[in-house]
mmCIF file of C-alpha atoms in Angstrom:
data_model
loop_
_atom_site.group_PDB
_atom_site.id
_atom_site.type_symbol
_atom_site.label_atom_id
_atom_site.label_comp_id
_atom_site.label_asym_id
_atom_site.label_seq_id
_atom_site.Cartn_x
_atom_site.Cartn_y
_atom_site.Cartn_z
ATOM 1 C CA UNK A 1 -14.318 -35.722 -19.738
ATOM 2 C CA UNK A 2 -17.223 -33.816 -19.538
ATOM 3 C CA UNK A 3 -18.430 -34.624 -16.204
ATOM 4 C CA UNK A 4 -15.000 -33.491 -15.233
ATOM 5 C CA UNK A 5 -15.496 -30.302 -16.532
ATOM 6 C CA UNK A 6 -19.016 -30.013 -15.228
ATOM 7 C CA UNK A 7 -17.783 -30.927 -11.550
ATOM 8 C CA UNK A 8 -15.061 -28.215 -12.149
ATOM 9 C CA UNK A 9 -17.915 -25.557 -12.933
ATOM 10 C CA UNK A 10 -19.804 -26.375 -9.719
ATOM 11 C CA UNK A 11 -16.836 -26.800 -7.474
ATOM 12 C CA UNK A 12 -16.159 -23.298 -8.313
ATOM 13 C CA UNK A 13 -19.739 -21.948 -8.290
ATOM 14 C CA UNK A 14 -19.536 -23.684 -4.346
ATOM 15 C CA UNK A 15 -16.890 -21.442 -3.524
ATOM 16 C CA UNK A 16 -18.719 -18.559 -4.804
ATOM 17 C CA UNK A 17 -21.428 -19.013 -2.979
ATOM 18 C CA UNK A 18 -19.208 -19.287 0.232
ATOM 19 C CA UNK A 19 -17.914 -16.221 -0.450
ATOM 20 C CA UNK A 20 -21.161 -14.973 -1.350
ATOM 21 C CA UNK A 21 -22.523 -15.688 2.096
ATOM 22 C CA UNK A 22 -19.499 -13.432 3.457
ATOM 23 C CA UNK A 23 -22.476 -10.535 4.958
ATOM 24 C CA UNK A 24 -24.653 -12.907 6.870
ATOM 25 C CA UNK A 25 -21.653 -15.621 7.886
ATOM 26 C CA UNK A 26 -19.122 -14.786 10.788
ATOM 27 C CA UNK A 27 -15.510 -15.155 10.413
ATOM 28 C CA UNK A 28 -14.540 -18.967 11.249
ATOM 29 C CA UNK A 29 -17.715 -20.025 9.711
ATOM 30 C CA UNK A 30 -16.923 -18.282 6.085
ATOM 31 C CA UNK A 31 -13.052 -19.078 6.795
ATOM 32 C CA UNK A 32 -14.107 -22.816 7.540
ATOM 33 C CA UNK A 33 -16.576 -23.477 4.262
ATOM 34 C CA UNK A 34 -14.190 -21.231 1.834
ATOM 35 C CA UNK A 35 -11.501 -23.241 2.853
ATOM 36 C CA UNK A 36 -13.499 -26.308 2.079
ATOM 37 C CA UNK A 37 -15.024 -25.087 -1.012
ATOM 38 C CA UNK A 38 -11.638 -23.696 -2.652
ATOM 39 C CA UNK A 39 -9.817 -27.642 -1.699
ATOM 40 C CA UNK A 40 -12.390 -29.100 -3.989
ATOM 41 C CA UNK A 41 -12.479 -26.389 -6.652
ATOM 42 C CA UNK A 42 -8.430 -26.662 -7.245
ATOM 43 C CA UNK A 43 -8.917 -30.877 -6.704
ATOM 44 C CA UNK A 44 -11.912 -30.246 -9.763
ATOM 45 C CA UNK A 45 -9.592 -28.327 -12.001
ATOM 46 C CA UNK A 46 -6.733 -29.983 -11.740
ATOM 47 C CA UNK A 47 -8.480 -33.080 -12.954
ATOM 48 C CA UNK A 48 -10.307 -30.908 -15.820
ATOM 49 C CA UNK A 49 -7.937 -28.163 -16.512
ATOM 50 C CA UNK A 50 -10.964 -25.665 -18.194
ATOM 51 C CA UNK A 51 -11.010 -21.945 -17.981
ATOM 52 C CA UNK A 52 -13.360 -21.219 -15.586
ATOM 53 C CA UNK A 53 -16.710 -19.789 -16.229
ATOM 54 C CA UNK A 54 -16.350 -15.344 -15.211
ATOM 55 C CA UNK A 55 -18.712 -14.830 -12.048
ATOM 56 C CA UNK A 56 -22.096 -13.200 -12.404
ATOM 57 C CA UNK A 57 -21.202 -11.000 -10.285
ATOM 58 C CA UNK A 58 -18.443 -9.081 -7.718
ATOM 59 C CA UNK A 59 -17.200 -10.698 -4.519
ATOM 60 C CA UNK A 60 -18.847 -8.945 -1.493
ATOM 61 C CA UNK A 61 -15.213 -7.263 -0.653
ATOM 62 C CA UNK A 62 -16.038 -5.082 1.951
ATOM 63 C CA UNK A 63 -17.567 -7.808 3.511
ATOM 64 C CA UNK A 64 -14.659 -9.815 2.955
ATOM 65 C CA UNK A 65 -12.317 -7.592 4.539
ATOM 66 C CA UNK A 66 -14.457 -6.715 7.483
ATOM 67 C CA UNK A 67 -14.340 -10.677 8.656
ATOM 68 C CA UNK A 68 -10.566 -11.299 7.267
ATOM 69 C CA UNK A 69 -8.871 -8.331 6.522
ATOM 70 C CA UNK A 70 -7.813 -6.599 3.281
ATOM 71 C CA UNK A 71 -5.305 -9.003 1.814
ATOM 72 C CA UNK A 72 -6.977 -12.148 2.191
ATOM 73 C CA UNK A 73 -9.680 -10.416 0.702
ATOM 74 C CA UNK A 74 -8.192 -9.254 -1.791
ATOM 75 C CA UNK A 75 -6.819 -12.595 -2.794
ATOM 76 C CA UNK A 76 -10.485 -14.132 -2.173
ATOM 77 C CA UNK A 77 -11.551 -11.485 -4.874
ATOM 78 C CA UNK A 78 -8.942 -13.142 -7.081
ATOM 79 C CA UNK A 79 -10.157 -16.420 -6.846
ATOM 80 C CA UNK A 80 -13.520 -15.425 -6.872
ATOM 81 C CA UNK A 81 -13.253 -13.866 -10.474
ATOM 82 C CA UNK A 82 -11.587 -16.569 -11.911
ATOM 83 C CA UNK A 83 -8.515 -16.402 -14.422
ATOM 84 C CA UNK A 84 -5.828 -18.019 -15.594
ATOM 85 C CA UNK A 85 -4.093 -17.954 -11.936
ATOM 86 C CA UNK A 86 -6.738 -18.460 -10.057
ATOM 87 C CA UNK A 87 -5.904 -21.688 -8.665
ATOM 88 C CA UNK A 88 -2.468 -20.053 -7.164
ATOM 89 C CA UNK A 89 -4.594 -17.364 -5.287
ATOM 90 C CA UNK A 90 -6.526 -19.999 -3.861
ATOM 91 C CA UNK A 91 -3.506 -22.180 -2.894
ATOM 92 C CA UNK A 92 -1.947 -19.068 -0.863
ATOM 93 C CA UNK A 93 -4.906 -18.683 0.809
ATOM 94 C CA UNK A 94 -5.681 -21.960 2.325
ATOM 95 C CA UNK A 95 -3.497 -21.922 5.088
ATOM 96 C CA UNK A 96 -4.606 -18.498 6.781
ATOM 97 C CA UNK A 97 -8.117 -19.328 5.802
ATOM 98 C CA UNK A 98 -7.262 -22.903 8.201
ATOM 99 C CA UNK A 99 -5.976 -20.365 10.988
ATOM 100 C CA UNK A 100 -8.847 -18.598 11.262
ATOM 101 C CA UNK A 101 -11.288 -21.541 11.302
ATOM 102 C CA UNK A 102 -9.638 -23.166 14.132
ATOM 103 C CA UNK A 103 -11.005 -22.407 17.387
ATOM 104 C CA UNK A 104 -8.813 -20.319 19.570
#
């Protein structure tokens, strides 16, 4: 069980750090990788089903909704910090996060 709880920890540091990279990454790009990132950090939890470790930091927000608007944002921001519904936040927010990494 621990290595189940230790791939939950990094899946969820992963998507951190692609929403981290929000200021130098352009839209599909960060779209694309959080996407990725948040698929296997709810796959990792709901194998381990552990609390998640609180960020070291604050989601680059403005960053976030300069690239994909204020309420995907603000649910990134959710995610981001963890919580006991974090893995709902980051359910609602696969699908527009697949929209905008499609090519147009």
């Amino acid at each position: 069980m621990i290595d189940l709880v230790q791939n939950a920890r990094v899946s969820l540091a992963a998507l951190r750090a692609a929403i981290d990279a929000a200021p130098v990454t352009d839209a599909a790009t960060l779209a694309r990788r959080t996407r990725n990132a948040i698929a296997q950090a709810v796959l990792a939890e709901s194998i381990a089903h552990e609390a998640p470790e609180p960020p070291e930091h604050d989601p680059p927000v403005a960053e976030l909704r300069a690239r994909l608007g204020a309420q995907l944002a603000e649910e990134l921001a959710a995610v981001y910090a963890g919580g006991a519904d974090w893995t709902s936040h980051a359910i609602d927010v696969l699908e527009p996060l697949h929209a905008l990494a499609r090519p147009h």
